[in-house]
Amino acid sequence: MKVTVCAVGRLRKGSELELISDYLERFSKAGRSFGLGPASVVEVEDKKNLGMEAEAALLERAIPAGAVLVTLDERGDLVSSPEFAARVAGWRDAGRDLAFVIGGADGIAPALRAKADWSLSFGRMVWPHMLVRVMLAEQLYRAGQILAGTPYHRA
């Protein structure tokens, strides 16, 4: 199962990029033996500042064909880490790849949100999109560890 994180904006060197890279690399290495990964990030940038609709067009081009589309959105479902892991396992078992979409400062255009197979929220608060990337990367790694039965998730 390939996992693609499609995100608006470019991460420059810094702590967020280091965390994302670390968690996604750990997810890809650990998950290989049970059908998870590799994970990659595709960044898009609306250089003309045309807004959500232009970002949505760029994001749609970044989504791999046939992948399950999951949007990260404050209106999405609130789930526990084990519930998230179970969803990931279900898509893996169905032979599907995953594409997670993270919008820019204004969020994800309604038309793209409507195409999502699932919408996920990390809480009712709005998070900076760079932090959402970090949280998603960690939750993907955590999901892999839950599915592998390791003690990483101690809940």
JSON list of C-alpha atoms in Angstrom, two decimals:
[
{"chain": "A", "resi": 1, "resn": "MET", "atom": "CA", "xyz": [0.00, 0.00, 0.00]},
{"chain": "A", "resi": 2, "resn": "LYS", "atom": "CA", "xyz": [1.56, 3.25, -1.13]},
{"chain": "A", "resi": 3, "resn": "VAL", "atom": "CA", "xyz": [0.73, 6.28, 0.98]},
{"chain": "A", "resi": 4, "resn": "THR", "atom": "CA", "xyz": [0.97, 9.76, -0.48]},
{"chain": "A", "resi": 5, "resn": "VAL", "atom": "CA", "xyz": [0.59, 12.95, 1.52]},
{"chain": "A", "resi": 6, "resn": "CYS", "atom": "CA", "xyz": [-0.50, 15.69, -0.88]},
{"chain": "A", "resi": 7, "resn": "ALA", "atom": "CA", "xyz": [-0.02, 19.09, 0.75]},
{"chain": "A", "resi": 8, "resn": "VAL", "atom": "CA", "xyz": [-0.16, 22.75, -0.12]},
{"chain": "A", "resi": 9, "resn": "GLY", "atom": "CA", "xyz": [3.05, 24.65, 0.56]},
{"chain": "A", "resi": 10, "resn": "ARG", "atom": "CA", "xyz": [6.72, 23.83, 0.63]},
{"chain": "A", "resi": 11, "resn": "LEU", "atom": "CA", "xyz": [8.46, 22.83, 3.82]},
{"chain": "A", "resi": 12, "resn": "ARG", "atom": "CA", "xyz": [11.85, 24.38, 4.22]},
{"chain": "A", "resi": 13, "resn": "LYS", "atom": "CA", "xyz": [14.56, 22.95, 6.42]},
{"chain": "A", "resi": 14, "resn": "GLY", "atom": "CA", "xyz": [13.53, 22.87, 10.04]},
{"chain": "A", "resi": 15, "resn": "SER", "atom": "CA", "xyz": [12.08, 20.83, 12.85]},
{"chain": "A", "resi": 16, "resn": "GLU", "atom": "CA", "xyz": [8.77, 20.07, 11.13]},
{"chain": "A", "resi": 17, "resn": "LEU", "atom": "CA", "xyz": [10.52, 18.65, 8.06]},
{"chain": "A", "resi": 18, "resn": "GLU", "atom": "CA", "xyz": [12.83, 16.57, 10.26]},
{"chain": "A", "resi": 19, "resn": "LEU", "atom": "CA", "xyz": [9.89, 15.11, 12.22]},
{"chain": "A", "resi": 20, "resn": "ILE", "atom": "CA", "xyz": [7.86, 14.33, 9.11]},
{"chain": "A", "resi": 21, "resn": "SER", "atom": "CA", "xyz": [10.82, 12.70, 7.37]},
{"chain": "A", "resi": 22, "resn": "ASP", "atom": "CA", "xyz": [11.65, 10.65, 10.46]},
{"chain": "A", "resi": 23, "resn": "TYR", "atom": "CA", "xyz": [8.11, 9.35, 11.03]},
{"chain": "A", "resi": 24, "resn": "LEU", "atom": "CA", "xyz": [7.45, 8.58, 7.37]},
{"chain": "A", "resi": 25, "resn": "GLU", "atom": "CA", "xyz": [10.78, 6.79, 7.02]},
{"chain": "A", "resi": 26, "resn": "ARG", "atom": "CA", "xyz": [10.04, 4.75, 10.15]},
{"chain": "A", "resi": 27, "resn": "PHE", "atom": "CA", "xyz": [6.53, 3.99, 8.82]},
{"chain": "A", "resi": 28, "resn": "SER", "atom": "CA", "xyz": [7.93, 2.85, 5.46]},
{"chain": "A", "resi": 29, "resn": "LYS", "atom": "CA", "xyz": [10.67, 0.67, 6.96]},
{"chain": "A", "resi": 30, "resn": "ALA", "atom": "CA", "xyz": [8.57, -0.93, 9.70]},
{"chain": "A", "resi": 31, "resn": "GLY", "atom": "CA", "xyz": [5.47, -1.33, 7.55]},
{"chain": "A", "resi": 32, "resn": "ARG", "atom": "CA", "xyz": [7.17, -3.02, 4.62]},
{"chain": "A", "resi": 33, "resn": "SER", "atom": "CA", "xyz": [6.88, -6.51, 6.12]},
{"chain": "A", "resi": 34, "resn": "PHE", "atom": "CA", "xyz": [3.11, -6.23, 6.58]},
{"chain": "A", "resi": 35, "resn": "GLY", "atom": "CA", "xyz": [2.12, -4.37, 3.44]},
{"chain": "A", "resi": 36, "resn": "LEU", "atom": "CA", "xyz": [2.32, -0.71, 4.51]},
{"chain": "A", "resi": 37, "resn": "GLY", "atom": "CA", "xyz": [4.33, 1.89, 2.67]},
{"chain": "A", "resi": 38, "resn": "PRO", "atom": "CA", "xyz": [6.23, 3.39, 1.17]},
{"chain": "A", "resi": 39, "resn": "ALA", "atom": "CA", "xyz": [5.06, 6.83, 2.22]},
{"chain": "A", "resi": 40, "resn": "SER", "atom": "CA", "xyz": [5.90, 9.99, 0.33]},
{"chain": "A", "resi": 41, "resn": "VAL", "atom": "CA", "xyz": [5.00, 13.67, 0.33]},
{"chain": "A", "resi": 42, "resn": "VAL", "atom": "CA", "xyz": [3.98, 15.63, -2.75]},
{"chain": "A", "resi": 43, "resn": "GLU", "atom": "CA", "xyz": [3.99, 19.37, -2.21]},
{"chain": "A", "resi": 44, "resn": "VAL", "atom": "CA", "xyz": [2.07, 21.77, -4.44]},
{"chain": "A", "resi": 45, "resn": "GLU", "atom": "CA", "xyz": [2.26, 25.52, -4.46]},
{"chain": "A", "resi": 46, "resn": "ASP", "atom": "CA", "xyz": [-0.14, 28.11, -5.85]},
{"chain": "A", "resi": 47, "resn": "LYS", "atom": "CA", "xyz": [2.54, 30.59, -6.88]},
{"chain": "A", "resi": 48, "resn": "LYS", "atom": "CA", "xyz": [-0.03, 33.02, -8.29]},
{"chain": "A", "resi": 49, "resn": "ASN", "atom": "CA", "xyz": [-2.04, 33.12, -5.05]},
{"chain": "A", "resi": 50, "resn": "LEU", "atom": "CA", "xyz": [-5.30, 32.30, -6.81]},
{"chain": "A", "resi": 51, "resn": "GLY", "atom": "CA", "xyz": [-6.83, 30.65, -3.73]},
{"chain": "A", "resi": 52, "resn": "MET", "atom": "CA", "xyz": [-8.46, 27.40, -2.70]},
{"chain": "A", "resi": 53, "resn": "GLU", "atom": "CA", "xyz": [-9.78, 26.44, -6.13]},
{"chain": "A", "resi": 54, "resn": "ALA", "atom": "CA", "xyz": [-6.33, 26.77, -7.71]},
{"chain": "A", "resi": 55, "resn": "GLU", "atom": "CA", "xyz": [-4.82, 24.79, -4.85]},
{"chain": "A", "resi": 56, "resn": "ALA", "atom": "CA", "xyz": [-7.50, 22.13, -5.31]},
{"chain": "A", "resi": 57, "resn": "ALA", "atom": "CA", "xyz": [-6.60, 21.75, -8.99]},
{"chain": "A", "resi": 58, "resn": "LEU", "atom": "CA", "xyz": [-2.93, 21.29, -8.07]},
{"chain": "A", "resi": 59, "resn": "LEU", "atom": "CA", "xyz": [-3.82, 18.81, -5.32]},
{"chain": "A", "resi": 60, "resn": "GLU", "atom": "CA", "xyz": [-6.05, 16.77, -7.63]},
{"chain": "A", "resi": 61, "resn": "ARG", "atom": "CA", "xyz": [-3.15, 16.35, -10.06]},
{"chain": "A", "resi": 62, "resn": "ALA", "atom": "CA", "xyz": [-0.97, 15.11, -7.18]},
{"chain": "A", "resi": 63, "resn": "ILE", "atom": "CA", "xyz": [-3.43, 12.41, -6.04]},
{"chain": "A", "resi": 64, "resn": "PRO", "atom": "CA", "xyz": [-2.41, 9.01, -7.45]},
{"chain": "A", "resi": 65, "resn": "ALA", "atom": "CA", "xyz": [-5.04, 7.40, -9.67]},
{"chain": "A", "resi": 66, "resn": "GLY", "atom": "CA", "xyz": [-7.23, 4.91, -7.82]},
{"chain": "A", "resi": 67, "resn": "ALA", "atom": "CA", "xyz": [-6.03, 5.93, -4.36]},
{"chain": "A", "resi": 68, "resn": "VAL", "atom": "CA", "xyz": [-8.46, 6.29, -1.47]},
{"chain": "A", "resi": 69, "resn": "LEU", "atom": "CA", "xyz": [-8.83, 10.04, -0.95]},
{"chain": "A", "resi": 70, "resn": "VAL", "atom": "CA", "xyz": [-8.70, 11.18, 2.67]},
{"chain": "A", "resi": 71, "resn": "THR", "atom": "CA", "xyz": [-8.94, 14.87, 3.45]},
{"chain": "A", "resi": 72, "resn": "LEU", "atom": "CA", "xyz": [-7.64, 16.41, 6.66]},
{"chain": "A", "resi": 73, "resn": "ASP", "atom": "CA", "xyz": [-10.33, 18.83, 7.72]},
{"chain": "A", "resi": 74, "resn": "GLU", "atom": "CA", "xyz": [-11.68, 20.19, 11.01]},
{"chain": "A", "resi": 75, "resn": "ARG", "atom": "CA", "xyz": [-15.16, 19.02, 9.94]},
{"chain": "A", "resi": 76, "resn": "GLY", "atom": "CA", "xyz": [-13.95, 15.45, 9.53]},
{"chain": "A", "resi": 77, "resn": "ASP", "atom": "CA", "xyz": [-14.40, 12.44, 11.77]},
{"chain": "A", "resi": 78, "resn": "LEU", "atom": "CA", "xyz": [-12.73, 12.34, 15.16]},
{"chain": "A", "resi": 79, "resn": "VAL", "atom": "CA", "xyz": [-11.27, 8.86, 15.68]},
{"chain": "A", "resi": 80, "resn": "SER", "atom": "CA", "xyz": [-8.88, 7.16, 18.06]},
{"chain": "A", "resi": 81, "resn": "SER", "atom": "CA", "xyz": [-5.48, 5.91, 16.92]},
{"chain": "A", "resi": 82, "resn": "PRO", "atom": "CA", "xyz": [-6.64, 2.26, 16.95]},
{"chain": "A", "resi": 83, "resn": "GLU", "atom": "CA", "xyz": [-9.69, 3.21, 14.87]},
{"chain": "A", "resi": 84, "resn": "PHE", "atom": "CA", "xyz": [-7.42, 5.02, 12.40]},
{"chain": "A", "resi": 85, "resn": "ALA", "atom": "CA", "xyz": [-5.14, 1.96, 12.26]},
{"chain": "A", "resi": 86, "resn": "ALA", "atom": "CA", "xyz": [-8.15, -0.27, 11.55]},
{"chain": "A", "resi": 87, "resn": "ARG", "atom": "CA", "xyz": [-9.19, 1.93, 8.62]},
{"chain": "A", "resi": 88, "resn": "VAL", "atom": "CA", "xyz": [-5.68, 1.88, 7.20]},
{"chain": "A", "resi": 89, "resn": "ALA", "atom": "CA", "xyz": [-5.62, -1.92, 7.57]},
{"chain": "A", "resi": 90, "resn": "GLY", "atom": "CA", "xyz": [-8.96, -2.22, 5.80]},
{"chain": "A", "resi": 91, "resn": "TRP", "atom": "CA", "xyz": [-7.73, -0.24, 2.81]},
{"chain": "A", "resi": 92, "resn": "ARG", "atom": "CA", "xyz": [-4.48, -2.20, 2.78]},
{"chain": "A", "resi": 93, "resn": "ASP", "atom": "CA", "xyz": [-6.41, -5.49, 2.84]},
{"chain": "A", "resi": 94, "resn": "ALA", "atom": "CA", "xyz": [-8.57, -4.24, -0.03]},
{"chain": "A", "resi": 95, "resn": "GLY", "atom": "CA", "xyz": [-5.41, -3.56, -2.06]},
{"chain": "A", "resi": 96, "resn": "ARG", "atom": "CA", "xyz": [-5.90, 0.19, -2.11]},
{"chain": "A", "resi": 97, "resn": "ASP", "atom": "CA", "xyz": [-3.31, 2.96, -1.99]},
{"chain": "A", "resi": 98, "resn": "LEU", "atom": "CA", "xyz": [-3.95, 6.05, 0.16]},
{"chain": "A", "resi": 99, "resn": "ALA", "atom": "CA", "xyz": [-3.75, 9.75, -0.57]},
{"chain": "A", "resi": 100, "resn": "PHE", "atom": "CA", "xyz": [-4.06, 12.20, 2.32]},
{"chain": "A", "resi": 101, "resn": "VAL", "atom": "CA", "xyz": [-4.82, 15.78, 1.31]},
{"chain": "A", "resi": 102, "resn": "ILE", "atom": "CA", "xyz": [-3.82, 18.76, 3.44]},
{"chain": "A", "resi": 103, "resn": "GLY", "atom": "CA", "xyz": [-4.97, 22.15, 2.24]},
{"chain": "A", "resi": 104, "resn": "GLY", "atom": "CA", "xyz": [-3.37, 25.52, 2.65]},
{"chain": "A", "resi": 105, "resn": "ALA", "atom": "CA", "xyz": [-4.23, 28.36, 5.01]},
{"chain": "A", "resi": 106, "resn": "ASP", "atom": "CA", "xyz": [-7.81, 28.57, 3.75]},
{"chain": "A", "resi": 107, "resn": "GLY", "atom": "CA", "xyz": [-8.44, 24.82, 3.88]},
{"chain": "A", "resi": 108, "resn": "ILE", "atom": "CA", "xyz": [-9.60, 22.53, 1.09]},
{"chain": "A", "resi": 109, "resn": "ALA", "atom": "CA", "xyz": [-11.99, 23.69, -1.62]},
{"chain": "A", "resi": 110, "resn": "PRO", "atom": "CA", "xyz": [-15.53, 22.34, -1.10]},
{"chain": "A", "resi": 111, "resn": "ALA", "atom": "CA", "xyz": [-15.57, 20.54, -4.46]},
{"chain": "A", "resi": 112, "resn": "LEU", "atom": "CA", "xyz": [-12.41, 18.59, -3.59]},
{"chain": "A", "resi": 113, "resn": "ARG", "atom": "CA", "xyz": [-13.69, 17.87, -0.07]},
{"chain": "A", "resi": 114, "resn": "ALA", "atom": "CA", "xyz": [-16.87, 16.43, -1.64]},
{"chain": "A", "resi": 115, "resn": "LYS", "atom": "CA", "xyz": [-14.78, 13.91, -3.62]},
{"chain": "A", "resi": 116, "resn": "ALA", "atom": "CA", "xyz": [-13.15, 12.49, -0.49]},
{"chain": "A", "resi": 117, "resn": "ASP", "atom": "CA", "xyz": [-13.73, 8.89, 0.50]},
{"chain": "A", "resi": 118, "resn": "TRP", "atom": "CA", "xyz": [-13.22, 9.97, 4.09]},
{"chain": "A", "resi": 119, "resn": "SER", "atom": "CA", "xyz": [-12.51, 13.16, 5.98]},
{"chain": "A", "resi": 120, "resn": "LEU", "atom": "CA", "xyz": [-10.36, 13.05, 9.11]},
{"chain": "A", "resi": 121, "resn": "SER", "atom": "CA", "xyz": [-10.04, 15.65, 11.85]},
{"chain": "A", "resi": 122, "resn": "PHE", "atom": "CA", "xyz": [-7.32, 16.03, 14.45]},
{"chain": "A", "resi": 123, "resn": "GLY", "atom": "CA", "xyz": [-9.76, 17.89, 16.69]},
{"chain": "A", "resi": 124, "resn": "ARG", "atom": "CA", "xyz": [-12.20, 20.74, 16.53]},
{"chain": "A", "resi": 125, "resn": "MET", "atom": "CA", "xyz": [-9.40, 23.28, 16.60]},
{"chain": "A", "resi": 126, "resn": "VAL", "atom": "CA", "xyz": [-7.79, 24.46, 13.40]},
{"chain": "A", "resi": 127, "resn": "TRP", "atom": "CA", "xyz": [-4.11, 23.50, 13.14]},
{"chain": "A", "resi": 128, "resn": "PRO", "atom": "CA", "xyz": [-1.41, 25.06, 10.97]},
{"chain": "A", "resi": 129, "resn": "HIS", "atom": "CA", "xyz": [-1.05, 22.87, 7.90]},
{"chain": "A", "resi": 130, "resn": "MET", "atom": "CA", "xyz": [2.64, 22.25, 8.64]},
{"chain": "A", "resi": 131, "resn": "LEU", "atom": "CA", "xyz": [1.76, 20.81, 12.06]},
{"chain": "A", "resi": 132, "resn": "VAL", "atom": "CA", "xyz": [-1.00, 18.69, 10.52]},
{"chain": "A", "resi": 133, "resn": "ARG", "atom": "CA", "xyz": [1.68, 17.08, 8.36]},
{"chain": "A", "resi": 134, "resn": "VAL", "atom": "CA", "xyz": [3.69, 16.21, 11.46]},
{"chain": "A", "resi": 135, "resn": "MET", "atom": "CA", "xyz": [0.65, 14.81, 13.28]},
{"chain": "A", "resi": 136, "resn": "LEU", "atom": "CA", "xyz": [-0.40, 12.76, 10.24]},
{"chain": "A", "resi": 137, "resn": "ALA", "atom": "CA", "xyz": [3.10, 11.33, 9.81]},
{"chain": "A", "resi": 138, "resn": "GLU", "atom": "CA", "xyz": [3.18, 10.30, 13.47]},
{"chain": "A", "resi": 139, "resn": "GLN", "atom": "CA", "xyz": [-0.30, 8.76, 13.29]},
{"chain": "A", "resi": 140, "resn": "LEU", "atom": "CA", "xyz": [0.69, 6.76, 10.21]},
{"chain": "A", "resi": 141, "resn": "TYR", "atom": "CA", "xyz": [3.72, 5.42, 12.06]},
{"chain": "A", "resi": 142, "resn": "ARG", "atom": "CA", "xyz": [1.57, 4.75, 15.14]},
{"chain": "A", "resi": 143, "resn": "ALA", "atom": "CA", "xyz": [-1.00, 2.92, 12.99]},
{"chain": "A", "resi": 144, "resn": "GLY", "atom": "CA", "xyz": [1.73, 0.70, 11.63]},
{"chain": "A", "resi": 145, "resn": "GLN", "atom": "CA", "xyz": [2.98, -0.03, 15.13]},
{"chain": "A", "resi": 146, "resn": "ILE", "atom": "CA", "xyz": [-0.54, -0.83, 16.34]},
{"chain": "A", "resi": 147, "resn": "LEU", "atom": "CA", "xyz": [-1.05, -3.23, 13.42]},
{"chain": "A", "resi": 148, "resn": "ALA", "atom": "CA", "xyz": [2.34, -4.83, 14.12]},
{"chain": "A", "resi": 149, "resn": "GLY", "atom": "CA", "xyz": [1.44, -5.31, 17.79]},
{"chain": "A", "resi": 150, "resn": "THR", "atom": "CA", "xyz": [4.42, -3.38, 19.15]},
{"chain": "A", "resi": 151, "resn": "PRO", "atom": "CA", "xyz": [4.30, -1.57, 22.51]},
{"chain": "A", "resi": 152, "resn": "TYR", "atom": "CA", "xyz": [4.69, 1.89, 20.87]},
{"chain": "A", "resi": 153, "resn": "HIS", "atom": "CA", "xyz": [0.98, 2.67, 21.39]},
{"chain": "A", "resi": 154, "resn": "ARG", "atom": "CA", "xyz": [0.37, 2.34, 25.12]},
{"chain": "A", "resi": 155, "resn": "ALA", "atom": "CA", "xyz": [-3.28, 3.41, 25.39]}
]
